[in-house]
PDB file of C-alpha atoms and ligand atoms in Angstrom:
ATOM      1  CA  MET A   1      54.244   2.695-135.704  1.00 88.00           C
ATOM      2  CA  ARG A   2      54.088   5.371-133.010  1.00 93.00           C
ATOM      3  CA  LEU A   3      51.344   6.099-130.667  1.00 96.00           C
ATOM      4  CA  LEU A   4      51.075   8.664-127.745  1.00 97.00           C
ATOM      5  CA  LEU A   5      50.000   8.381-125.022  1.00 98.00           C
ATOM      6  CA  VAL A   6      49.148  11.225-122.604  1.00 98.00           C
ATOM      7  CA  GLU A   7      48.328   9.632-119.153  1.00 97.00           C
ATOM      8  CA  ASP A   8      49.790  11.780-115.949  1.00 97.00           C
ATOM      9  CA  ASP A   9      49.830   8.555-113.634  1.00 96.00           C
ATOM     10  CA  GLU A  10      53.487   8.181-114.126  1.00 96.00           C
ATOM     11  CA  SER A  11      53.380   4.765-112.929  1.00 96.00           C
ATOM     12  CA  LEU A  12      50.427   3.723-115.037  1.00 95.00           C
ATOM     13  CA  ALA A  13      52.048   5.428-118.142  1.00 97.00           C
ATOM     14  CA  ALA A  14      55.447   3.523-117.455  1.00 97.00           C
ATOM     15  CA  GLY A  15      53.743  -0.006-117.401  1.00 96.00           C
ATOM     16  CA  LEU A  16      51.369   0.714-120.093  1.00 96.00           C
ATOM     17  CA  LYS A  17      55.075   2.289-122.210  1.00 96.00           C
ATOM     18  CA  GLN A  18      56.445  -1.164-121.814  1.00 95.00           C
ATOM     19  CA  ASP A  19      53.045  -3.257-122.634  1.00 94.00           C
ATOM     20  CA  LEU A  20      52.722  -1.162-126.059  1.00 94.00           C
ATOM     21  CA  SER A  21      56.186  -1.449-127.029  1.00 92.00           C
ATOM     22  CA  ARG A  22      56.466  -5.080-126.087  1.00 89.00           C
ATOM     23  CA  ALA A  23      53.325  -5.029-129.168  1.00 89.00           C
ATOM     24  CA  GLY A  24      55.758  -3.175-131.568  1.00 87.00           C
ATOM     25  CA  PHE A  25      54.704   0.406-131.083  1.00 92.00           C
ATOM     26  CA  ALA A  26      56.775   2.918-131.094  1.00 92.00           C
ATOM     27  CA  VAL A  27      55.873   5.464-127.595  1.00 95.00           C
ATOM     28  CA  ASP A  28      55.617   8.702-126.686  1.00 96.00           C
ATOM     29  CA  VAL A  29      54.484   9.869-123.086  1.00 97.00           C
ATOM     30  CA  ALA A  30      53.034  13.278-122.090  1.00 98.00           C
ATOM     31  CA  HIS A  31      52.332  13.776-118.614  1.00 98.00           C
ATOM     32  CA  ASP A  32      49.400  16.634-119.088  1.00 98.00           C
ATOM     33  CA  GLY A  33      47.445  18.371-121.676  1.00 98.00           C
ATOM     34  CA  ILE A  34      49.142  21.097-122.670  1.00 98.00           C
ATOM     35  CA  ASP A  35      52.491  18.836-123.595  1.00 98.00           C
ATOM     36  CA  GLY A  36      49.663  15.758-125.288  1.00 98.00           C
ATOM     37  CA  GLU A  37      47.972  18.619-127.469  1.00 98.00           C
ATOM     38  CA  PHE A  38      51.615  19.832-128.630  1.00 97.00           C
ATOM     39  CA  MET A  39      52.956  16.296-129.251  1.00 97.00           C
ATOM     40  CA  GLY A  40      49.778  15.039-130.949  1.00 97.00           C
ATOM     41  CA  ASN A  41      50.182  18.462-133.280  1.00 95.00           C
ATOM     42  CA  GLU A  42      53.286  18.384-133.619  1.00 94.00           C
ATOM     43  CA  VAL A  43      54.433  14.394-134.960  1.00 92.00           C
ATOM     44  CA  ASP A  44      52.259  11.985-137.219  1.00 89.00           C
ATOM     45  CA  TYR A  45      50.874   9.659-135.154  1.00 94.00           C
ATOM     46  CA  ASP A  46      49.133   6.322-135.959  1.00 92.00           C
ATOM     47  CA  ALA A  47      46.779   6.151-132.237  1.00 96.00           C
ATOM     48  CA  VAL A  48      46.630   8.303-129.443  1.00 97.00           C
ATOM     49  CA  ILE A  49      45.649   6.774-126.236  1.00 98.00           C
ATOM     50  CA  LEU A  50      43.938  10.233-124.048  1.00 98.00           C
ATOM     51  CA  ASP A  51      43.405   9.745-120.489  1.00 97.00           C
ATOM     52  CA  LEU A  52      40.417  12.663-119.720  1.00 94.00           C
ATOM     53  CA  GLY A  53      41.255  13.765-115.735  1.00 93.00           C
ATOM     54  CA  LEU A  54      44.981  15.173-117.068  1.00 96.00           C
ATOM     55  CA  PRO A  55      46.405  18.292-115.481  1.00 97.00           C
ATOM     56  CA  LYS A  56      46.919  21.588-116.780  1.00 98.00           C
ATOM     57  CA  LYS A  57      44.535  20.756-119.472  1.00 97.00           C
ATOM     58  CA  PRO A  58      41.529  18.246-119.367  1.00 96.00           C
ATOM     59  CA  GLY A  59      41.383  15.577-122.055  1.00 96.00           C
ATOM     60  CA  LEU A  60      38.252  16.569-123.276  1.00 95.00           C
ATOM     61  CA  ASP A  61      39.576  20.166-124.723  1.00 97.00           C
ATOM     62  CA  VAL A  62      42.727  18.510-126.161  1.00 97.00           C
ATOM     63  CA  LEU A  63      40.691  16.566-128.175  1.00 96.00           C
ATOM     64  CA  ALA A  64      38.405  19.206-129.210  1.00 96.00           C
ATOM     65  CA  ASP A  65      40.594  21.263-130.035  1.00 96.00           C
ATOM     66  CA  TRP A  66      42.473  18.833-132.238  1.00 96.00           C
ATOM     67  CA  ARG A  67      39.247  18.033-134.035  1.00 94.00           C
ATOM     68  CA  LYS A  68      38.736  21.560-134.353  1.00 94.00           C
ATOM     69  CA  GLN A  69      42.499  21.918-136.255  1.00 93.00           C
ATOM     70  CA  GLN A  70      41.275  19.395-138.381  1.00 90.00           C
ATOM     71  CA  ASN A  71      43.990  16.785-136.671  1.00 93.00           C
ATOM     72  CA  THR A  72      42.140  13.411-137.664  1.00 90.00           C
ATOM     73  CA  VAL A  73      44.672  11.043-135.828  1.00 94.00           C
ATOM     74  CA  PRO A  74      43.186   8.444-134.184  1.00 94.00           C
ATOM     75  CA  VAL A  75      42.175   9.014-130.691  1.00 96.00           C
ATOM     76  CA  ILE A  76      40.675   6.421-128.067  1.00 97.00           C
ATOM     77  CA  VAL A  77      39.953   7.864-124.428  1.00 96.00           C
ATOM     78  CA  LEU A  78      40.529   6.474-121.022  1.00 95.00           C
ATOM     79  CA  THR A  79      37.413   7.089-118.760  1.00 90.00           C
ATOM     80  CA  ALA A  80      36.461   6.517-115.245  1.00 82.00           C
ATOM     81  CA  ARG A  81      34.710   2.681-114.828  1.00 73.00           C
ATOM     82  CA  ASP A  82      31.476   3.614-114.260  1.00 76.00           C
ATOM     83  CA  ALA A  83      31.465   7.559-116.002  1.00 83.00           C
ATOM     84  CA  TRP A  84      28.651   6.727-119.065  1.00 85.00           C
ATOM     85  CA  ASN A  85      29.324  11.069-119.667  1.00 89.00           C
ATOM     86  CA  GLU A  86      32.499  10.551-120.087  1.00 89.00           C
ATOM     87  CA  ARG A  87      32.697   7.740-122.888  1.00 89.00           C
ATOM     88  CA  VAL A  88      29.200  10.154-123.945  1.00 90.00           C
ATOM     89  CA  ASP A  89      31.532  13.707-123.625  1.00 92.00           C
ATOM     90  CA  GLY A  90      34.587  11.640-125.354  1.00 91.00           C
ATOM     91  CA  LEU A  91      32.911  10.532-128.704  1.00 90.00           C
ATOM     92  CA  ARG A  92      30.843  13.728-128.562  1.00 89.00           C
ATOM     93  CA  ALA A  93      34.213  15.579-128.774  1.00 92.00           C
ATOM     94  CA  GLY A  94      35.713  13.709-131.170  1.00 92.00           C
ATOM     95  CA  ALA A  95      37.225  10.615-129.824  1.00 94.00           C
ATOM     96  CA  ASP A  96      37.266   7.029-132.041  1.00 92.00           C
ATOM     97  CA  ASP A  97      36.722   5.063-128.680  1.00 93.00           C
ATOM     98  CA  TYR A  98      36.719   4.658-124.995  1.00 93.00           C
ATOM     99  CA  LEU A  99      38.088   2.222-122.729  1.00 94.00           C
ATOM    100  CA  GLY A 100      37.060   2.318-118.763  1.00 92.00           C
ATOM    101  CA  LYS A 101      39.767   2.213-116.105  1.00 92.00           C
ATOM    102  CA  PRO A 102      40.992   0.201-114.697  1.00 91.00           C
ATOM    103  CA  PHE A 103      41.531  -2.346-118.114  1.00 93.00           C
ATOM    104  CA  HIS A 104      42.994  -5.252-118.989  1.00 93.00           C
ATOM    105  CA  VAL A 105      46.190  -4.515-121.603  1.00 93.00           C
ATOM    106  CA  GLU A 106      44.997  -6.723-124.338  1.00 91.00           C
ATOM    107  CA  GLU A 107      41.510  -4.780-124.343  1.00 94.00           C
ATOM    108  CA  LEU A 108      43.422  -1.605-125.047  1.00 96.00           C
ATOM    109  CA  LEU A 109      46.080  -3.507-127.582  1.00 93.00           C
ATOM    110  CA  ALA A 110      43.191  -4.374-129.965  1.00 91.00           C
ATOM    111  CA  ARG A 111      40.498  -1.572-129.531  1.00 93.00           C
ATOM    112  CA  ILE A 112      44.242   0.286-131.062  1.00 94.00           C
ATOM    113  CA  ASP A 113      44.586  -2.741-133.515  1.00 89.00           C
ATOM    114  CA  ALA A 114      40.800  -2.010-134.627  1.00 88.00           C
ATOM    115  CA  MET A 115      40.988   1.785-134.504  1.00 90.00           C
ATOM    116  CA  ILE A 116      44.202   1.826-137.302  1.00 86.00           C
ATOM    117  CA  ARG A 117      42.818  -1.064-139.273  1.00 81.00           C
ATOM    118  CA  ARG A 118      39.025   1.330-139.382  1.00 81.00           C
ATOM    119  CA  ARG A 119      41.800   4.008-140.561  1.00 80.00           C
ATOM    120  CA  ASP A 120      43.540   2.175-143.063  1.00 74.00           C
ATOM    121  CA  GLY A 121      39.858   0.683-144.626  1.00 68.00           C
ATOM    122  CA  ARG A 122      40.982  -2.494-143.380  1.00 66.00           C
ATOM    123  CA  ALA A 123      38.106  -5.234-142.582  1.00 62.00           C
ATOM    124  CA  GLY A 124      39.531  -6.715-139.732  1.00 60.00           C
ATOM    125  CA  GLY A 125      42.291 -10.293-138.736  1.00 61.00           C
ATOM    126  CA  SER A 126      45.455 -10.361-140.419  1.00 73.00           C
ATOM    127  CA  LEU A 127      46.997  -7.444-142.466  1.00 82.00           C
ATOM    128  CA  GLU A 128      47.283  -8.689-146.224  1.00 85.00           C
ATOM    129  CA  ILE A 129      49.369  -7.025-149.523  1.00 87.00           C
ATOM    130  CA  ALA A 130      51.198  -8.293-152.403  1.00 84.00           C
ATOM    131  CA  GLY A 131      50.733 -11.572-151.624  1.00 88.00           C
ATOM    132  CA  LEU A 132      52.163 -11.230-147.711  1.00 91.00           C
ATOM    133  CA  VAL A 133      50.594 -11.989-144.947  1.00 91.00           C
ATOM    134  CA  LEU A 134      51.453 -10.379-141.659  1.00 91.00           C
ATOM    135  CA  ASP A 135      50.705 -11.700-138.558  1.00 87.00           C
ATOM    136  CA  GLU A 136      50.687  -9.290-135.973  1.00 81.00           C
ATOM    137  CA  GLU A 137      50.651 -11.500-132.994  1.00 78.00           C
ATOM    138  CA  ARG A 138      53.321 -13.935-133.771  1.00 82.00           C
ATOM    139  CA  GLN A 139      55.700 -11.598-135.009  1.00 86.00           C
ATOM    140  CA  GLN A 140      55.829 -12.731-138.352  1.00 90.00           C
ATOM    141  CA  VAL A 141      55.143 -12.847-142.765  1.00 93.00           C
ATOM    142  CA  THR A 142      54.088 -15.246-144.976  1.00 92.00           C
ATOM    143  CA  ASP A 143      55.138 -14.908-148.288  1.00 90.00           C
ATOM    144  CA  ALA A 144      53.222 -15.898-151.500  1.00 86.00           C
ATOM    145  CA  THR A 145      54.745 -19.171-152.034  1.00 87.00           C
ATOM    146  CA  GLY A 146      53.597 -19.849-148.144  1.00 88.00           C
ATOM    147  CA  THR A 147      56.847 -19.971-146.543  1.00 91.00           C
ATOM    148  CA  ARG A 148      56.764 -18.620-142.768  1.00 92.00           C
ATOM    149  CA  HIS A 149      59.628 -15.882-142.034  1.00 93.00           C
ATOM    150  CA  PRO A 150      59.791 -14.762-138.024  1.00 91.00           C
ATOM    151  CA  LEU A 151      60.691 -11.054-137.678  1.00 91.00           C
ATOM    152  CA  THR A 152      62.839  -9.558-135.364  1.00 87.00           C
ATOM    153  CA  GLY A 153      61.623  -7.120-133.254  1.00 85.00           C
ATOM    154  CA  THR A 154      62.484  -4.171-135.607  1.00 86.00           C
ATOM    155  CA  GLU A 155      61.414  -5.867-138.617  1.00 90.00           C
ATOM    156  CA  PHE A 156      58.396  -6.343-137.954  1.00 91.00           C
ATOM    157  CA  ARG A 157      57.968  -2.638-137.208  1.00 89.00           C
ATOM    158  CA  LEU A 158      59.090  -1.483-140.206  1.00 92.00           C
ATOM    159  CA  LEU A 159      57.220  -4.113-142.644  1.00 94.00           C
ATOM    160  CA  ARG A 160      54.042  -3.446-140.581  1.00 91.00           C
ATOM    161  CA  TYR A 161      54.748   0.162-141.461  1.00 91.00           C
ATOM    162  CA  PHE A 162      56.088   0.024-145.060  1.00 94.00           C
ATOM    163  CA  MET A 163      52.769  -2.409-145.428  1.00 92.00           C
ATOM    164  CA  ASN A 164      50.254   0.107-144.297  1.00 87.00           C
ATOM    165  CA  HIS A 165      51.832   2.620-147.073  1.00 90.00           C
ATOM    166  CA  PRO A 166      51.716   0.421-150.170  1.00 91.00           C
ATOM    167  CA  ASP A 167      53.559   2.858-153.517  1.00 92.00           C
ATOM    168  CA  LYS A 168      54.471   5.528-151.536  1.00 92.00           C
ATOM    169  CA  VAL A 169      57.949   6.963-151.011  1.00 95.00           C
ATOM    170  CA  LEU A 170      58.883   6.979-147.509  1.00 94.00           C
ATOM    171  CA  SER A 171      61.841   8.348-147.113  1.00 92.00           C
ATOM    172  CA  LYS A 172      64.527   6.705-144.387  1.00 89.00           C
ATOM    173  CA  ASN A 173      63.813   9.758-141.594  1.00 87.00           C
ATOM    174  CA  LYS A 174      60.193   9.149-141.386  1.00 87.00           C
ATOM    175  CA  LEU A 175      60.709   5.003-141.958  1.00 90.00           C
ATOM    176  CA  THR A 176      63.160   5.811-139.009  1.00 87.00           C
ATOM    177  CA  GLU A 177      60.351   7.637-136.686  1.00 83.00           C
ATOM    178  CA  HIS A 178      57.760   5.315-136.758  1.00 82.00           C
ATOM    179  CA  VAL A 179      60.384   2.146-135.847  1.00 82.00           C
ATOM    180  CA  TYR A 180      62.497   3.435-132.893  1.00 76.00           C
ATOM    181  CA  GLU A 181      61.090   4.395-129.840  1.00 66.00           C
ATOM    182  CA  ASP A 182      63.893   6.374-128.651  1.00 63.00           C
ATOM    183  CA  ASP A 183      65.975   9.644-129.911  1.00 59.00           C
ATOM    184  CA  ALA A 184      69.282   7.457-128.982  1.00 57.00           C
ATOM    185  CA  ASP A 185      68.239   4.974-131.354  1.00 58.00           C
ATOM    186  CA  ARG A 186      67.444   7.019-134.583  1.00 64.00           C
ATOM    187  CA  ASP A 187      70.519   6.497-137.065  1.00 70.00           C
ATOM    188  CA  SER A 188      68.740   6.631-140.222  1.00 70.00           C
ATOM    189  CA  ASN A 189      71.646   4.196-141.711  1.00 77.00           C
ATOM    190  CA  VAL A 190      70.335   1.621-139.740  1.00 83.00           C
ATOM    191  CA  ILE A 191      66.832   1.049-141.651  1.00 88.00           C
ATOM    192  CA  GLU A 192      69.362   0.401-144.647  1.00 89.00           C
ATOM    193  CA  VAL A 193      70.140  -2.374-142.648  1.00 88.00           C
ATOM    194  CA  TYR A 194      66.883  -3.358-141.655  1.00 90.00           C
ATOM    195  CA  VAL A 195      65.648  -3.296-145.914  1.00 94.00           C
ATOM    196  CA  ARG A 196      68.117  -5.740-146.411  1.00 93.00           C
ATOM    197  CA  ARG A 197      67.074  -7.841-144.255  1.00 93.00           C
ATOM    198  CA  LEU A 198      63.793  -7.984-145.343  1.00 95.00           C
ATOM    199  CA  ARG A 199      64.543  -8.120-148.841  1.00 95.00           C
ATOM    200  CA  ASP A 200      66.608 -11.411-147.964  1.00 93.00           C
ATOM    201  CA  LYS A 201      63.343 -12.654-147.128  1.00 93.00           C
ATOM    202  CA  LEU A 202      60.874 -11.298-149.353  1.00 92.00           C
ATOM    203  CA  GLY A 203      62.976 -10.677-153.007  1.00 90.00           C
ATOM    204  CA  ASN A 204      64.889  -7.076-153.637  1.00 89.00           C
ATOM    205  CA  GLU A 205      61.655  -6.522-155.543  1.00 89.00           C
ATOM    206  CA  GLN A 206      59.018  -5.457-152.875  1.00 93.00           C
ATOM    207  CA  ILE A 207      61.382  -2.946-151.498  1.00 95.00           C
ATOM    208  CA  ARG A 208      62.680  -0.396-154.268  1.00 94.00           C
ATOM    209  CA  THR A 209      64.813   1.995-153.628  1.00 94.00           C
ATOM    210  CA  GLN A 210      63.981   5.836-154.988  1.00 91.00           C
ATOM    211  CA  ARG A 211      68.084   7.237-155.110  1.00 88.00           C
ATOM    212  CA  GLY A 212      67.907  10.176-152.978  1.00 86.00           C
ATOM    213  CA  GLN A 213      64.104  10.383-151.379  1.00 89.00           C
ATOM    214  CA  GLY A 214      63.785   6.622-149.981  1.00 93.00           C
ATOM    215  CA  TYR A 215      62.101   3.199-150.280  1.00 95.00           C
ATOM    216  CA  VAL A 216      58.870   2.623-152.605  1.00 95.00           C
ATOM    217  CA  PHE A 217      56.880  -0.746-151.020  1.00 95.00           C
ATOM    218  CA  THR A 218      55.258  -2.539-154.211  1.00 92.00           C
ATOM    219  CA  GLY A 219      51.161  -2.948-153.219  1.00 88.00           C
ATOM    220  CA  ASN A 220      50.747  -5.136-156.315  1.00 79.00           C
ATOM    221  CA  ASN A 221      53.753  -7.841-156.662  1.00 60.00           C
ATOM    222  CA  ARG A 222      51.585 -10.197-155.875  1.00 51.00           C
ATOM    223  CA  GLY A 223      53.596 -14.510-156.958  1.00 46.00           C
ATOM    224  CA  SER A 224      57.242 -12.248-157.735  1.00 44.00           C
ATOM    225  CA  ILE A 225      59.202 -14.150-155.278  1.00 43.00           C
TER     226      ILE A 225
HETATM  227 CA1  LIG B 301      44.511  11.358-114.926  1.00 59.43          CA
END
């Protein structure tokens, strides 16, 4: 999953990017409101972390403009600790959640997970589909027979994206965009290697190849392993 972090404090942004990457997200960073708004409109992010005090364009205006343009990406705004009015303004402008600075990164991660779960219409806890249970904290998957498979970071990000988008044709380019951090790593042929690894663990029928188009993760593959 791909996140946009809009934060002008460069050392805070660098630290957060590292923490979020470790948690399995691909993260893009913008340091001002103009760049942030542009990126949020150009890229299909799973969630945005938006600081409100930004140079060039305030976070509230960025958020209000996204919503005016029907951009419904889940957004958590970062506010000053005791500024209740910022929280109210943020929610009114279309934020899905807020977090006062300073905060613990664990809280930010939990709130991002909750926001993405709500967007996907999931009640909570772990991600379950097709007889598979994805443990997002341990980065492992349990199959229908109860066998646990540990996943590498890339395998985890790829499988999580598949499980969040069942029965949809996903192109290699789209998968690459959501699985890799840096443009330098974005070789869409590598996706084939990781799909093969997931198939070794979960069975060939779980991820079907749609010739010339990409892959489809089967959402109702219960117990066929
Ligand atoms: Ca700021």
